[in-house]
């Protein structure tokens, strides 16, 4: 579910051309509206490390909104009958140049919490 585009779109983002190979670059746009209006945030990332069934690491950027670059590391740890997923997002503070509420640590924490909950629900319903 972590590296298969047809599964990722069910709990993460629809990145149809995603391939888990070091050096690959992907982007996608997240669009939404709120009390502040319509928003279209481009997300760009480059795969830094792939260890099948263990670790996926990639950059995370918002071109056009921030000059910052952060790094996401997804780690998988086998457990009896399940897998523990640990997501680490380093460098969030580099997005503070954007100046809005959308690229703060609290915003990312809320977003990643929702995404990880979506992954959990997807896997529990698919197995």
N, CA, C and O atoms as a Tinker XYZ file with bonds, in Angstrom:
   508  protein
     1  N      0.814000   -1.204000    0.000000    73     2
     2  CA     0.000000    0.000000    0.000000    64     1     3
     3  C      0.855000    1.264000    0.000000    63     2     4     5
     4  O      0.406000    2.317000   -0.455000    81     3
     5  N      2.080000    1.167000    0.506000    73     3     6
     6  CA     2.934000    2.349000    0.631000    64     5     7
     7  C      3.573000    2.775000   -0.686000    63     6     8     9
     8  O      3.908000    3.948000   -0.852000    81     7
     9  N      3.748000    1.855000   -1.618000    73     7    10
    10  CA     4.464000    2.192000   -2.853000    64     9    11
    11  C      3.726000    1.796000   -4.124000    63    10    12    13
    12  O      4.296000    1.881000   -5.212000    81    11
    13  N      2.495000    1.374000   -4.015000    73    11    14
    14  CA     1.713000    0.973000   -5.189000    64    13    15
    15  C      0.683000    2.059000   -5.499000    63    14    16    17
    16  O     -0.254000    2.254000   -4.724000    81    15
    17  N      0.842000    2.774000   -6.630000    73    15    18
    18  CA    -0.059000    3.891000   -6.941000    64    17    19
    19  C     -1.538000    3.543000   -6.881000    63    18    20    21
    20  O     -2.342000    4.356000   -6.423000    81    19
    21  N     -1.912000    2.352000   -7.334000    73    19    22
    22  CA    -3.327000    1.983000   -7.326000    64    21    23
    23  C     -3.866000    1.811000   -5.909000    63    22    24    25
    24  O     -5.072000    1.921000   -5.686000    81    23
    25  N     -2.981000    1.542000   -4.952000    73    23    26
    26  CA    -3.399000    1.460000   -3.550000    64    25    27
    27  C     -3.227000    2.800000   -2.843000    63    26    28    29
    28  O     -4.053000    3.174000   -2.011000    81    27
    29  N     -2.157000    3.521000   -3.172000    73    27    30
    30  CA    -1.885000    4.803000   -2.529000    64    29    31
    31  C     -3.060000    5.766000   -2.657000    63    30    32    33
    32  O     -3.372000    6.497000   -1.717000    81    31
    33  N     -3.711000    5.768000   -3.813000    73    31    34
    34  CA    -4.810000    6.720000   -4.026000    64    33    35
    35  C     -5.982000    6.473000   -3.083000    63    34    36    37
    36  O     -6.831000    7.349000   -2.919000    81    35
    37  N     -6.046000    5.307000   -2.468000    73    35    38
    38  CA    -7.125000    4.990000   -1.535000    64    37    39
    39  C     -6.925000    5.571000   -0.140000    63    38    40    41
    40  O     -7.884000    5.688000    0.623000    81    39
    41  N     -5.689000    5.934000    0.202000    73    39    42
    42  CA    -5.447000    6.437000    1.553000    64    41    43
    43  C     -4.495000    7.634000    1.586000    63    42    44    45
    44  O     -4.400000    8.316000    2.607000    81    43
    45  N     -3.797000    7.893000    0.492000    73    43    46
    46  CA    -2.758000    8.932000    0.455000    64    45    47
    47  C     -3.129000    9.943000   -0.613000    63    46    48    49
    48  O     -4.130000   10.647000   -0.483000    81    47
    49  N     -2.342000   10.018000   -1.654000    73    47    50
    50  CA    -2.610000   10.904000   -2.774000    64    49    51
    51  C     -2.588000   10.094000   -4.058000    63    50    52    53
    52  O     -1.990000    9.019000   -4.109000    81    51
    53  N     -3.231000   10.601000   -5.084000    73    51    54
    54  CA    -3.251000    9.937000   -6.380000    64    53    55
    55  C     -2.018000   10.371000   -7.161000    63    54    56    57
    56  O     -2.003000   11.437000   -7.777000    81    55
    57  N     -0.988000    9.538000   -7.129000    73    55    58
    58  CA     0.272000    9.814000   -7.823000    64    57    59
    59  C      0.462000    8.675000   -8.813000    63    58    60    61
    60  O      1.196000    7.723000   -8.547000    81    59
    61  N     -0.201000    8.781000   -9.946000    73    59    62
    62  CA    -0.306000    7.655000  -10.876000    64    61    63
    63  C      1.025000    7.187000  -11.444000    63    62    64    65
    64  O      1.168000    6.015000  -11.793000    81    63
    65  N      2.003000    8.084000  -11.542000    73    63    66
    66  CA     3.289000    7.697000  -12.132000    64    65    67
    67  C      4.354000    7.388000  -11.080000    63    66    68    69
    68  O      5.542000    7.351000  -11.400000    81    67
    69  N      3.945000    7.168000   -9.837000    73    67    70
    70  CA     4.892000    6.896000   -8.757000    64    69    71
    71  C      5.604000    5.569000   -8.970000    63    70    72    73
    72  O      4.971000    4.552000   -9.250000    81    71
    73  N      6.915000    5.588000   -8.835000    73    71    74
    74  CA     7.732000    4.370000   -8.845000    64    73    75
    75  C      8.760000    4.502000   -7.732000    63    74    76    77
    76  O      9.480000    5.499000   -7.683000    81    75
    77  N      8.847000    3.527000   -6.840000    73    75    78
    78  CA     9.763000    3.619000   -5.708000    64    77    79
    79  C     11.207000    3.301000   -6.102000    63    78    80    81
    80  O     11.746000    2.251000   -5.752000    81    79
    81  N     11.818000    4.232000   -6.836000    73    79    82
    82  CA    13.219000    4.073000   -7.250000    64    81    83
    83  C     13.989000    5.319000   -6.849000    63    82    84    85
    84  O     13.531000    6.442000   -7.059000    81    83
    85  N     15.155000    5.108000   -6.275000    73    83    86
    86  CA    15.982000    6.238000   -5.857000    64    85    87
    87  C     16.246000    7.158000   -7.036000    63    86    88    89
    88  O     16.575000    6.709000   -8.134000    81    87
    89  N     16.095000    8.461000   -6.788000    73    87    90
    90  CA    16.321000    9.469000   -7.805000    64    89    91
    91  C     15.074000    9.881000   -8.570000    63    90    92    93
    92  O     15.077000   10.919000   -9.233000    81    91
    93  N     14.008000    9.091000   -8.493000    73    91    94
    94  CA    12.762000    9.433000   -9.200000    64    93    95
    95  C     12.137000   10.678000   -8.568000    63    94    96    97
    96  O     12.188000   10.865000   -7.352000    81    95
    97  N     11.546000   11.524000   -9.413000    73    95    98
    98  CA    10.916000   12.761000   -8.961000    64    97    99
    99  C      9.443000   12.728000   -9.347000    63    98   100   101
   100  O      9.095000   12.355000  -10.468000    81    99
   101  N      8.581000   13.119000   -8.415000    73    99   102
   102  CA     7.141000   13.104000   -8.633000    64   101   103
   103  C      6.528000   14.374000   -8.089000    63   102   104   105
   104  O      7.079000   15.008000   -7.188000    81   103
   105  N      5.386000   14.744000   -8.640000    73   103   106
   106  CA     4.652000   15.855000   -8.067000    64   105   107
   107  C      3.159000   15.630000   -8.211000    63   106   108   109
   108  O      2.710000   14.831000   -9.033000    81   107
   109  N      2.414000   16.334000   -7.413000    73   107   110
   110  CA     0.958000   16.283000   -7.454000    64   109   111
   111  C      0.434000   17.563000   -6.821000    63   110   112   113
   112  O      1.168000   18.262000   -6.123000    81   111
   113  N     -0.816000   17.863000   -7.063000    73   111   114
   114  CA    -1.445000   19.073000   -6.536000    64   113   115
   115  C     -2.573000   18.672000   -5.592000    63   114   116   117
   116  O     -3.388000   17.802000   -5.901000    81   115
   117  N     -2.600000   19.319000   -4.451000    73   115   118
   118  CA    -3.700000   19.149000   -3.512000    64   117   119
   119  C     -4.534000   20.427000   -3.579000    63   118   120   121
   120  O     -4.029000   21.520000   -3.324000    81   119
   121  N     -5.799000   20.283000   -3.920000    73   119   122
   122  CA    -6.717000   21.417000   -4.031000    64   121   123
   123  C     -7.806000   21.296000   -2.974000    63   122   124   125
   124  O     -8.340000   20.214000   -2.731000    81   123
   125  N     -8.123000   22.419000   -2.355000    73   123   126
   126  CA    -9.202000   22.447000   -1.373000    64   125   127
   127  C     -9.652000   23.888000   -1.181000    63   126   128   129
   128  O     -8.981000   24.824000   -1.616000    81   127
   129  N    -10.768000   24.051000   -0.539000    73   127   130
   130  CA   -11.232000   25.390000   -0.194000    64   129   131
   131  C    -11.576000   25.417000    1.293000    63   130   132   133
   132  O    -11.985000   24.415000    1.879000    81   131
   133  N    -11.398000   26.586000    1.873000    73   131   134
   134  CA   -11.754000   26.796000    3.270000    64   133   135
   135  C    -12.232000   28.234000    3.419000    63   134   136   137
   136  O    -12.530000   28.891000    2.422000    81   135
   137  N    -12.307000   28.726000    4.637000    73   135   138
   138  CA   -12.781000   30.092000    4.876000    64   137   139
   139  C    -11.885000   31.144000    4.229000    63   138   140   141
   140  O    -12.318000   32.274000    4.002000    81   139
   141  N    -10.641000   30.778000    3.934000    73   139   142
   142  CA    -9.702000   31.712000    3.311000    64   141   143
   143  C     -9.736000   31.651000    1.789000    63   142   144   145
   144  O     -9.017000   32.403000    1.132000    81   143
   145  N    -10.552000   30.777000    1.216000    73   143   146
   146  CA   -10.675000   30.707000   -0.236000    64   145   147
   147  C    -10.240000   29.380000   -0.816000    63   146   148   149
   148  O    -10.180000   28.363000   -0.126000    81   147
   149  N     -9.938000   29.417000   -2.109000    73   147   150
   150  CA    -9.494000   28.230000   -2.846000    64   149   151
   151  C     -7.978000   28.116000   -2.747000    63   150   152   153
   152  O     -7.269000   29.122000   -2.764000    81   151
   153  N     -7.485000   26.879000   -2.642000    73   151   154
   154  CA    -6.043000   26.655000   -2.531000    64   153   155
   155  C     -5.631000   25.506000   -3.440000    63   154   156   157
   156  O     -6.333000   24.501000   -3.560000    81   155
   157  N     -4.484000   25.676000   -4.072000    73   155   158
   158  CA    -3.887000   24.626000   -4.897000    64   157   159
   159  C     -2.415000   24.561000   -4.529000    63   158   160   161
   160  O     -1.634000   25.424000   -4.930000    81   159
   161  N     -2.036000   23.554000   -3.775000    73   159   162
   162  CA    -0.658000   23.426000   -3.323000    64   161   163
   163  C      0.038000   22.307000   -4.088000    63   162   164   165
   164  O     -0.373000   21.147000   -4.046000    81   163
   165  N      1.106000   22.690000   -4.788000    73   163   166
   166  CA     1.909000   21.691000   -5.491000    64   165   167
   167  C      2.840000   21.031000   -4.481000    63   166   168   169
   168  O      3.433000   21.699000   -3.635000    81   167
   169  N      2.957000   19.723000   -4.582000    73   167   170
   170  CA     3.866000   18.929000   -3.752000    64   169   171
   171  C      4.863000   18.267000   -4.695000    63   170   172   173
   172  O      4.476000   17.656000   -5.691000    81   171
   173  N      6.118000   18.388000   -4.384000    73   171   174
   174  CA     7.178000   17.804000   -5.205000    64   173   175
   175  C      8.068000   16.973000   -4.299000    63   174   176   177
   176  O      8.443000   17.408000   -3.210000    81   175
   177  N      8.404000   15.766000   -4.759000    73   175   178
   178  CA     9.355000   14.998000   -3.964000    64   177   179
   179  C     10.259000   14.142000   -4.828000    63   178   180   181
   180  O      9.923000   13.742000   -5.943000    81   179
   181  N     11.422000   13.882000   -4.257000    73   179   182
   182  CA    12.440000   13.049000   -4.905000    64   181   183
   183  C     12.743000   11.891000   -3.970000    63   182   184   185
   184  O     12.970000   12.083000   -2.775000    81   183
   185  N     12.744000   10.684000   -4.529000    73   183   186
   186  CA    13.039000    9.491000   -3.733000    64   185   187
   187  C     14.530000    9.476000   -3.386000    63   186   188   189
   188  O     15.380000    9.541000   -4.275000    81   187
   189  N     14.839000    9.392000   -2.101000    73   187   190
   190  CA    16.222000    9.357000   -1.625000    64   189   191
   191  C     16.693000    7.944000   -1.303000    63   190   192   193
   192  O     17.843000    7.589000   -1.565000    81   191
   193  N     15.795000    7.137000   -0.732000    73   191   194
   194  CA    16.197000    5.795000   -0.316000    64   193   195
   195  C     15.008000    4.851000   -0.390000    63   194   196   197
   196  O     13.889000    5.202000   -0.016000    81   195
   197  N     15.272000    3.646000   -0.880000    73   195   198
   198  CA    14.248000    2.597000   -0.913000    64   197   199
   199  C     14.876000    1.305000   -0.413000    63   198   200   201
   200  O     15.838000    0.805000   -0.996000    81   199
   201  N     14.334000    0.775000    0.658000    73   199   202
   202  CA    14.680000   -0.561000    1.137000    64   201   203
   203  C     13.352000   -1.307000    1.177000    63   202   204   205
   204  O     12.558000   -1.101000    2.095000    81   203
   205  N     13.098000   -2.173000    0.192000    73   203   206
   206  CA    11.792000   -2.831000    0.102000    64   205   207
   207  C     11.346000   -3.450000    1.428000    63   206   208   209
   208  O     12.109000   -4.129000    2.114000    81   207
   209  N     10.088000   -3.188000    1.755000    73   207   210
   210  CA     9.428000   -3.707000    2.961000    64   209   211
   211  C     10.059000   -3.203000    4.258000    63   210   212   213
   212  O      9.761000   -3.722000    5.333000    81   211
   213  N     10.945000   -2.176000    4.162000    73   211   214
   214  CA    11.581000   -1.641000    5.365000    64   213   215
   215  C     11.531000   -0.126000    5.456000    63   214   216   217
   216  O     11.134000    0.419000    6.486000    81   215
   217  N     11.935000    0.570000    4.376000    73   215   218
   218  CA    12.073000    2.022000    4.473000    64   217   219
   219  C     11.897000    2.689000    3.116000    63   218   220   221
   220  O     12.337000    2.181000    2.085000    81   219
   221  N     11.235000    3.852000    3.152000    73   219   222
   222  CA    11.105000    4.731000    1.996000    64   221   223
   223  C     11.387000    6.136000    2.491000    63   222   224   225
   224  O     10.775000    6.601000    3.453000    81   223
   225  N     12.321000    6.813000    1.828000    73   223   226
   226  CA    12.667000    8.170000    2.238000    64   225   227
   227  C     12.628000    9.068000    1.009000    63   226   228   229
   228  O     13.134000    8.709000   -0.054000    81   227
   229  N     12.018000   10.244000    1.171000    73   227   230
   230  CA    11.957000   11.182000    0.048000    64   229   231
   231  C     11.890000   12.616000    0.547000    63   230   232   233
   232  O     11.493000   12.885000    1.680000    81   231
   233  N     12.291000   13.534000   -0.336000    73   231   234
   234  CA    12.152000   14.948000   -0.019000    64   233   235
   235  C     10.681000   15.324000   -0.133000    63   234   236   237
   236  O      9.870000   14.567000   -0.667000    81   235
   237  N     10.354000   16.500000    0.377000    73   235   238
   238  CA     8.979000   17.024000    0.325000    64   237   239
   239  C      9.101000   18.534000    0.174000    63   238   240   241
   240  O      9.646000   19.204000    1.051000    81   239
   241  N      8.601000   19.068000   -0.921000    73   239   242
   242  CA     8.700000   20.499000   -1.200000    64   241   243
   243  C      7.354000   21.043000   -1.665000    63   242   244   245
   244  O      6.458000   20.294000   -2.055000    81   243
   245  N      7.239000   22.372000   -1.613000    73   243   246
   246  CA     6.038000   23.066000   -2.080000    64   245   247
   247  C      6.453000   24.192000   -3.022000    63   246   248   249
   248  O      6.362000   25.363000   -2.653000    81   247
   249  N      6.910000   23.862000   -4.239000    73   247   250
   250  CA     7.343000   24.901000   -5.176000    64   249   251
   251  C      6.218000   25.906000   -5.442000    63   250   252   253
   252  O      5.046000   25.545000   -5.540000    81   251
   253  N      6.606000   27.156000   -5.552000    73   251   254
   254  CA     5.622000   28.197000   -5.788000    64   253   255
   255  C      5.030000   28.755000   -4.511000    63   254   256   257
   256  O      4.356000   29.786000   -4.535000    81   255
   257  N      5.275000   28.083000   -3.390000    73   255   258
   258  CA     4.758000   28.546000   -2.103000    64   257   259
   259  C      5.878000   28.736000   -1.086000    63   258   260   261
   260  O      5.810000   29.631000   -0.243000    81   259
   261  N      6.902000   27.899000   -1.164000    73   259   262
   262  CA     7.980000   27.944000   -0.180000    64   261   263
   263  C      9.281000   27.490000   -0.828000    63   262   264   265
   264  O      9.278000   26.654000   -1.732000    81   263
   265  N     10.379000   28.043000   -0.364000    73   263   266
   266  CA    11.691000   27.609000   -0.823000    64   265   267
   267  C     12.247000   26.470000    0.017000    63   266   268   269
   268  O     13.362000   26.007000   -0.224000    81   267
   269  N     11.486000   26.020000    0.991000    73   267   270
   270  CA    11.948000   24.990000    1.915000    64   269   271
   271  C     11.949000   23.594000    1.323000    63   270   272   273
   272  O     11.244000   23.296000    0.359000    81   271
   273  N     12.766000   22.748000    1.935000    73   271   274
   274  CA    12.814000   21.324000    1.595000    64   273   275
   275  C     12.843000   20.537000    2.895000    63   274   276   277
   276  O     13.615000   20.841000    3.803000    81   275
   277  N     11.997000   19.528000    2.970000    73   275   278
   278  CA    11.990000   18.653000    4.137000    64   277   279
   279  C     12.191000   17.220000    3.671000    63   278   280   281
   280  O     12.218000   16.943000    2.472000    81   279
   281  N     12.332000   16.316000    4.628000    73   279   282
   282  CA    12.556000   14.904000    4.307000    64   281   283
   283  C     11.566000   14.058000    5.100000    63   282   284   285
   284  O     11.432000   14.198000    6.315000    81   283
   285  N     10.878000   13.175000    4.377000    73   283   286
   286  CA     9.970000   12.207000    4.993000    64   285   287
   287  C     10.620000   10.841000    4.971000    63   286   288   289
   288  O     11.175000   10.427000    3.953000    81   287
   289  N     10.554000   10.141000    6.088000    73   287   290
   290  CA    11.048000    8.773000    6.176000    64   289   291
   291  C      9.917000    7.899000    6.693000    63   290   292   293
   292  O      9.395000    8.100000    7.790000    81   291
   293  N      9.553000    6.921000    5.868000    73   291   294
   294  CA     8.549000    5.919000    6.228000    64   293   295
   295  C      9.308000    4.649000    6.601000    63   294   296   297
   296  O     10.050000    4.110000    5.781000    81   295
   297  N      9.130000    4.168000    7.826000    73   295   298
   298  CA     9.795000    2.939000    8.262000    64   297   299
   299  C      8.739000    1.897000    8.621000    63   298   300   301
   300  O      7.721000    2.206000    9.240000    81   299
   301  N      9.007000    0.663000    8.218000    73   299   302
   302  CA     8.098000   -0.450000    8.484000    64   301   303
   303  C      8.778000   -1.449000    9.406000    63   302   304   305
   304  O      9.903000   -1.878000    9.153000    81   303
   305  N      8.083000   -1.814000   10.475000    73   303   306
   306  CA     8.610000   -2.762000   11.444000    64   305   307
   307  C      7.615000   -3.907000   11.603000    63   306   308   309
   308  O      6.500000   -3.691000   12.078000    81   307
   309  N      8.003000   -5.127000   11.211000    73   307   310
   310  CA     7.086000   -6.265000   11.348000    64   309   311
   311  C      6.752000   -6.526000   12.815000    63   310   312   313
   312  O      7.615000   -6.482000   13.691000    81   311
   313  N      5.490000   -6.796000   13.044000    73   311   314
   314  CA     4.993000   -7.190000   14.359000    64   313   315
   315  C      4.199000   -8.472000   14.155000    63   314   316   317
   316  O      3.835000   -8.805000   13.027000    81   315
   317  N      3.936000   -9.171000   15.209000    73   315   318
   318  CA     3.170000  -10.408000   15.091000    64   317   319
   319  C      1.782000  -10.101000   14.521000    63   318   320   321
   320  O      0.938000   -9.509000   15.194000    81   319
   321  N      1.566000  -10.504000   13.293000    73   319   322
   322  CA     0.278000  -10.306000   12.640000    64   321   323
   323  C      0.014000   -8.911000   12.111000    63   322   324   325
   324  O     -1.082000   -8.634000   11.625000    81   323
   325  N      1.006000   -8.021000   12.194000    73   323   326
   326  CA     0.794000   -6.656000   11.711000    64   325   327
   327  C      2.139000   -6.003000   11.392000    63   326   328   329
   328  O      3.192000   -6.632000   11.498000    81   327
   329  N      2.081000   -4.754000   11.007000    73   327   330
   330  CA     3.285000   -3.971000   10.733000    64   329   331
   331  C      3.142000   -2.615000   11.395000    63   330   332   333
   332  O      2.108000   -1.960000   11.263000    81   331
   333  N      4.176000   -2.191000   12.107000    73   331   334
   334  CA     4.199000   -0.858000   12.695000    64   333   335
   335  C      4.779000    0.093000   11.655000    63   334   336   337
   336  O      5.838000   -0.178000   11.088000    81   335
   337  N      4.092000    1.206000   11.403000    73   335   338
   338  CA     4.560000    2.224000   10.466000    64   337   339
   339  C      4.999000    3.435000   11.271000    63   338   340   341
   340  O      4.236000    3.960000   12.083000    81   339
   341  N      6.235000    3.880000   11.045000    73   339   342
   342  CA     6.747000    5.081000   11.695000    64   341   343
   343  C      7.047000    6.100000   10.605000    63   342   344   345
   344  O      7.826000    5.833000    9.690000    81   343
   345  N      6.424000    7.266000   10.708000    73   343   346
   346  CA     6.641000    8.351000    9.754000    64   345   347
   347  C      7.360000    9.480000   10.471000    63   346   348   349
   348  O      6.888000    9.978000   11.493000    81   347
   349  N      8.502000    9.880000    9.930000    73   347   350
   350  CA     9.267000   10.991000   10.480000    64   349   351
   351  C      9.352000   12.070000    9.413000    63   350   352   353
   352  O      9.755000   11.798000    8.282000    81   351
   353  N      8.972000   13.298000    9.768000    73   351   354
   354  CA     9.026000   14.426000    8.837000    64   353   355
   355  C      9.982000   15.455000    9.426000    63   354   356   357
   356  O      9.655000   16.137000   10.398000    81   355
   357  N     11.165000   15.559000    8.829000    73   355   358
   358  CA    12.201000   16.469000    9.313000    64   357   359
   359  C     12.303000   17.679000    8.392000    63   358   360   361
   360  O     12.210000   17.553000    7.171000    81   359
   361  N     12.495000   18.847000    8.990000    73   359   362
   362  CA    12.702000   20.059000    8.203000    64   361   363
   363  C     11.449000   20.877000    7.953000    63   362   364   365
   364  O     11.453000   21.753000    7.088000    81   363
   365  N     10.386000   20.617000    8.683000    73   363   366
   366  CA     9.145000   21.372000    8.497000    64   365   367
   367  C      9.385000   22.872000    8.677000    63   366   368   369
   368  O      8.749000   23.692000    8.015000    81   367
   369  N     10.294000   23.218000    9.564000    73   367   370
   370  CA    10.561000   24.634000    9.824000    64   369   371
   371  C     11.061000   25.378000    8.584000    63   370   372   373
   372  O     10.984000   26.606000    8.535000    81   371
   373  N     11.569000   24.660000    7.588000    73   371   374
   374  CA    12.051000   25.325000    6.370000    64   373   375
   375  C     10.902000   25.903000    5.552000    63   374   376   377
   376  O     11.140000   26.681000    4.629000    81   375
   377  N      9.659000   25.538000    5.871000    73   375   378
   378  CA     8.502000   26.062000    5.145000    64   377   379
   379  C      7.938000   27.333000    5.772000    63   378   380   381
   380  O      6.970000   27.893000    5.257000    81   379
   381  N      8.519000   27.795000    6.866000    73   379   382
   382  CA     8.000000   28.981000    7.536000    64   381   383
   383  C      8.109000   30.228000    6.672000    63   382   384   385
   384  O      7.424000   31.217000    6.933000    81   383
   385  N      8.969000   30.201000    5.634000    73   383   386
   386  CA     9.080000   31.347000    4.733000    64   385   387
   387  C      7.770000   31.606000    3.994000    63   386   388   389
   388  O      7.552000   32.712000    3.500000    81   387
   389  N      6.905000   30.612000    3.911000    73   387   390
   390  CA     5.633000   30.740000    3.210000    64   389   391
   391  C      4.678000   31.648000    3.975000    63   390   392   393
   392  O      3.873000   32.356000    3.370000    81   391
   393  N      4.764000   31.630000    5.302000    73   391   394
   394  CA     4.042000   32.576000    6.130000    64   393   395
   395  C      2.577000   32.309000    6.402000    63   394   396   397
   396  O      1.904000   33.172000    6.966000    81   395
   397  N      2.055000   31.156000    6.028000    73   395   398
   398  CA     0.639000   30.900000    6.295000    64   397   399
   399  C      0.473000   29.784000    7.319000    63   398   400   401
   400  O      1.443000   29.175000    7.770000    81   399
   401  N     -0.773000   29.540000    7.666000    73   399   402
   402  CA    -1.094000   28.491000    8.632000    64   401   403
   403  C     -0.996000   27.096000    8.041000    63   402   404   405
   404  O     -1.061000   26.110000    8.775000    81   403
   405  N     -0.841000   26.996000    6.731000    73   403   406
   406  CA    -0.902000   25.693000    6.071000    64   405   407
   407  C      0.401000   24.901000    6.132000    63   406   408   409
   408  O      0.391000   23.689000    5.920000    81   407
   409  N      1.513000   25.558000    6.418000    73   407   410
   410  CA     2.802000   24.873000    6.417000    64   409   411
   411  C      3.461000   24.906000    7.793000    63   410   412   413
   412  O      4.688000   24.947000    7.895000    81   411
   413  N      2.667000   24.889000    8.829000    73   411   414
   414  CA     3.188000   24.883000   10.193000    64   413   415
   415  C      3.318000   23.449000   10.703000    63   414   416   417
   416  O      2.756000   22.516000   10.130000    81   415
   417  N      4.063000   23.298000   11.778000    73   415   418
   418  CA     4.217000   21.976000   12.389000    64   417   419
   419  C      2.857000   21.405000   12.796000    63   418   420   421
   420  O      2.596000   20.220000   12.591000    81   419
   421  N      1.998000   22.240000   13.367000    73   419   422
   422  CA     0.671000   21.780000   13.794000    64   421   423
   423  C     -0.162000   21.317000   12.603000    63   422   424   425
   424  O     -0.879000   20.320000   12.693000    81   423
   425  N     -0.070000   22.032000   11.500000    73   423   426
   426  CA    -0.821000   21.658000   10.302000    64   425   427
   427  C     -0.342000   20.319000    9.759000    63   426   428   429
   428  O     -1.148000   19.461000    9.399000    81   427
   429  N      0.971000   20.146000    9.701000    73   427   430
   430  CA     1.511000   18.859000    9.238000    64   429   431
   431  C      1.142000   17.724000   10.184000    63   430   432   433
   432  O      0.795000   16.632000    9.732000    81   431
   433  N      1.211000   17.965000   11.483000    73   431   434
   434  CA     0.853000   16.927000   12.453000    64   433   435
   435  C     -0.592000   16.471000   12.241000    63   434   436   437
   436  O     -0.879000   15.274000   12.242000    81   435
   437  N     -1.486000   17.422000   12.061000    73   435   438
   438  CA    -2.889000   17.072000   11.815000    64   437   439
   439  C     -3.034000   16.306000   10.502000    63   438   440   441
   440  O     -3.760000   15.314000   10.434000    81   439
   441  N     -2.344000   16.767000    9.468000    73   439   442
   442  CA    -2.433000   16.103000    8.170000    64   441   443
   443  C     -1.884000   14.692000    8.185000    63   442   444   445
   444  O     -2.528000   13.769000    7.685000    81   443
   445  N     -0.698000   14.513000    8.754000    73   443   446
   446  CA    -0.100000   13.176000    8.791000    64   445   447
   447  C     -0.902000   12.243000    9.691000    63   446   448   449
   448  O     -0.997000   11.049000    9.408000    81   447
   449  N     -1.481000   12.768000   10.769000    73   447   450
   450  CA    -2.323000   11.938000   11.632000    64   449   451
   451  C     -3.514000   11.404000   10.843000    63   450   452   453
   452  O     -3.848000   10.222000   10.936000    81   451
   453  N     -4.152000   12.277000   10.070000    73   451   454
   454  CA    -5.284000   11.843000    9.236000    64   453   455
   455  C     -4.850000   10.824000    8.189000    63   454   456   457
   456  O     -5.543000    9.833000    7.956000    81   455
   457  N     -3.709000   11.067000    7.561000    73   455   458
   458  CA    -3.224000   10.160000    6.512000    64   457   459
   459  C     -2.889000    8.790000    7.093000    63   458   460   461
   460  O     -3.259000    7.768000    6.515000    81   459
   461  N     -2.197000    8.757000    8.227000    73   459   462
   462  CA    -1.858000    7.468000    8.837000    64   461   463
   463  C     -3.111000    6.726000    9.303000    63   462   464   465
   464  O     -3.173000    5.499000    9.223000    81   463
   465  N     -4.095000    7.459000    9.783000    73   463   466
   466  CA    -5.360000    6.825000   10.160000    64   465   467
   467  C     -6.037000    6.250000    8.920000    63   466   468   469
   468  O     -6.615000    5.164000    8.968000    81   467
   469  N     -5.965000    6.986000    7.802000    73   467   470
   470  CA    -6.522000    6.488000    6.546000    64   469   471
   471  C     -5.824000    5.229000    6.074000    63   470   472   473
   472  O     -6.472000    4.312000    5.570000    81   471
   473  N     -4.496000    5.174000    6.232000    73   471   474
   474  CA    -3.741000    3.976000    5.866000    64   473   475
   475  C     -4.177000    2.796000    6.730000    63   474   476   477
   476  O     -4.413000    1.699000    6.225000    81   475
   477  N     -4.281000    3.031000    8.031000    73   475   478
   478  CA    -4.701000    1.966000    8.954000    64   477   479
   479  C     -6.077000    1.426000    8.563000    63   478   480   481
   480  O     -6.269000    0.213000    8.475000    81   479
   481  N     -7.017000    2.315000    8.332000    73   479   482
   482  CA    -8.375000    1.891000    7.965000    64   481   483
   483  C     -8.387000    1.159000    6.627000    63   482   484   485
   484  O     -9.091000    0.162000    6.465000    81   483
   485  N     -7.608000    1.655000    5.672000    73   483   486
   486  CA    -7.545000    1.003000    4.362000    64   485   487
   487  C     -7.014000   -0.424000    4.497000    63   486   488   489
   488  O     -7.591000   -1.363000    3.949000    81   487
   489  N     -5.917000   -0.578000    5.227000    73   487   490
   490  CA    -5.320000   -1.907000    5.380000    64   489   491
   491  C     -6.227000   -2.856000    6.163000    63   490   492   493
   492  O     -6.331000   -4.034000    5.822000    81   491
   493  N     -6.873000   -2.361000    7.191000    73   491   494
   494  CA    -7.764000   -3.220000    7.978000    64   493   495
   495  C     -8.962000   -3.688000    7.159000    63   494   496   497
   496  O     -9.471000   -4.786000    7.383000    81   495
   497  N     -9.411000   -2.880000    6.227000    73   495   498
   498  CA   -10.566000   -3.244000    5.402000    64   497   499
   499  C    -10.191000   -4.054000    4.176000    63   498   500   501
   500  O    -11.041000   -4.735000    3.601000    81   499
   501  N     -8.922000   -3.992000    3.765000    73   499   502
   502  CA    -8.471000   -4.704000    2.571000    64   501   503
   503  C     -8.010000   -6.117000    2.873000    63   502   504   505
   504  O     -7.997000   -6.971000    1.987000    81   503
   505  N     -7.633000   -6.367000    4.115000    73   503   506
   506  CA    -7.059000   -7.673000    4.459000    64   505   507
   507  C     -8.141000   -8.621000    4.911000    63   506   508
   508  O     -7.854000   -9.771000    5.243000    81   507
